[in-house]
């Protein structure tokens, strides 16, 4: 069988004959020459067909091709510095696999609603493909990071009996004669497996029934979560910083062409992860915001405008530490000597991309945890197994969750997380 060449490998095939299998992205013609833009998922290349240089039926076939028709193309690779990507294909043969019907997505002029309704086709566009390729790199980088450090990948259930991050954002589902909730975070189960395996992580879908329509919120999103026995708050922050830097540097290193296609300011991105991340306390952040003209009440969450101010101020990711216990989840370890605060931190991205990570040291002591459950008005029974972790060999431990879509949006420089996932789920979006 004749071997298929992928466009991303074309640089190694200059002067050679190749077979490309893909789709027609665009076609233009200047009479005797036709230019076919061919895409195959790994890249886009321009193919050139000259009348008289190929059999006439091939030239006529090309002239009748519609956008997104699937084709197999044979030709010779030429280096061409003017071509996007640096290479061009002189086409010698063309085979039609399927003639596409009139494609609903034109090159320009559609609103986001229309594009989202056609998300199953929109994913093919020259903007969505690099985003999804970078998303892949982010996920793979996270796996490689944890794997190379001896973490064990383990899984948490999606169907769960209880809340992790507050009861107001739970999706309830029928579960035979009972009810269940789609998980908000795999954390509680990772705490259990961390006590079995030491250091664990997972990357999984998580759900929040949040009625927010911001550019940072999805109802179904992916989280990379890690949980480490014998890690304290400081160890936790160090690991988070190393992870985020590794992921960004990996994208910069291996996904330059994609970042270029998205016109990402890579110099800016490089500078953001160059030095150590900033660290401030929640109280200091309120002070800083006050000076910038924004008054935030103690205990209130930071919103988008506040995150933008912090981003402009630090120009790199910033950890906000010493957070008020009342605004955070029940499982966080109180600050020694000041139980109004917890040993937790949020990592805020620069450029207004918002909170990338939420993490904390977890409560070690069983009695403290029971009190916290009461304070948060949570029923005891569904958390009985979780309390067991404090009865049988409890140790200080810490963990965090990194939002995949926000991380991808930041790296890609795209405004809205809905483009950072193949099929976004939002307040008013459940299709396609
Ligand atoms: O800060 P969160 O709620 O933390 C937790 O769920 C912890 N249990 C994680 C842990 O410690 N294992 O969520 C973690 C991250 C956020 O920082 C944000 O990046 C992302 O998940 N996130 C969302 N992303 C998109 N849409 C939403 N509705 C999100 N909610 C949180
Ligand atoms: Mg959070």
Short mmCIF file of C-alpha atoms and ligand atoms in Angstrom, two decimals, residues 328 346 355 357-358, ligand 2:
data_model
loop_
_atom_site.label_atom_id
_atom_site.label_comp_id
_atom_site.label_asym_id
_atom_site.label_seq_id
_atom_site.Cartn_x
_atom_site.Cartn_y
_atom_site.Cartn_z
CA UNK A 328 -13.59 28.28 50.80
CA UNK A 346 -5.70 30.19 44.18
CA UNK A 355 -8.18 31.37 38.26
CA UNK A 357 -5.79 26.44 40.03
CA UNK A 358 -7.55 26.01 43.34
MG1 LIG B 2 -11.53 27.92 43.08
#
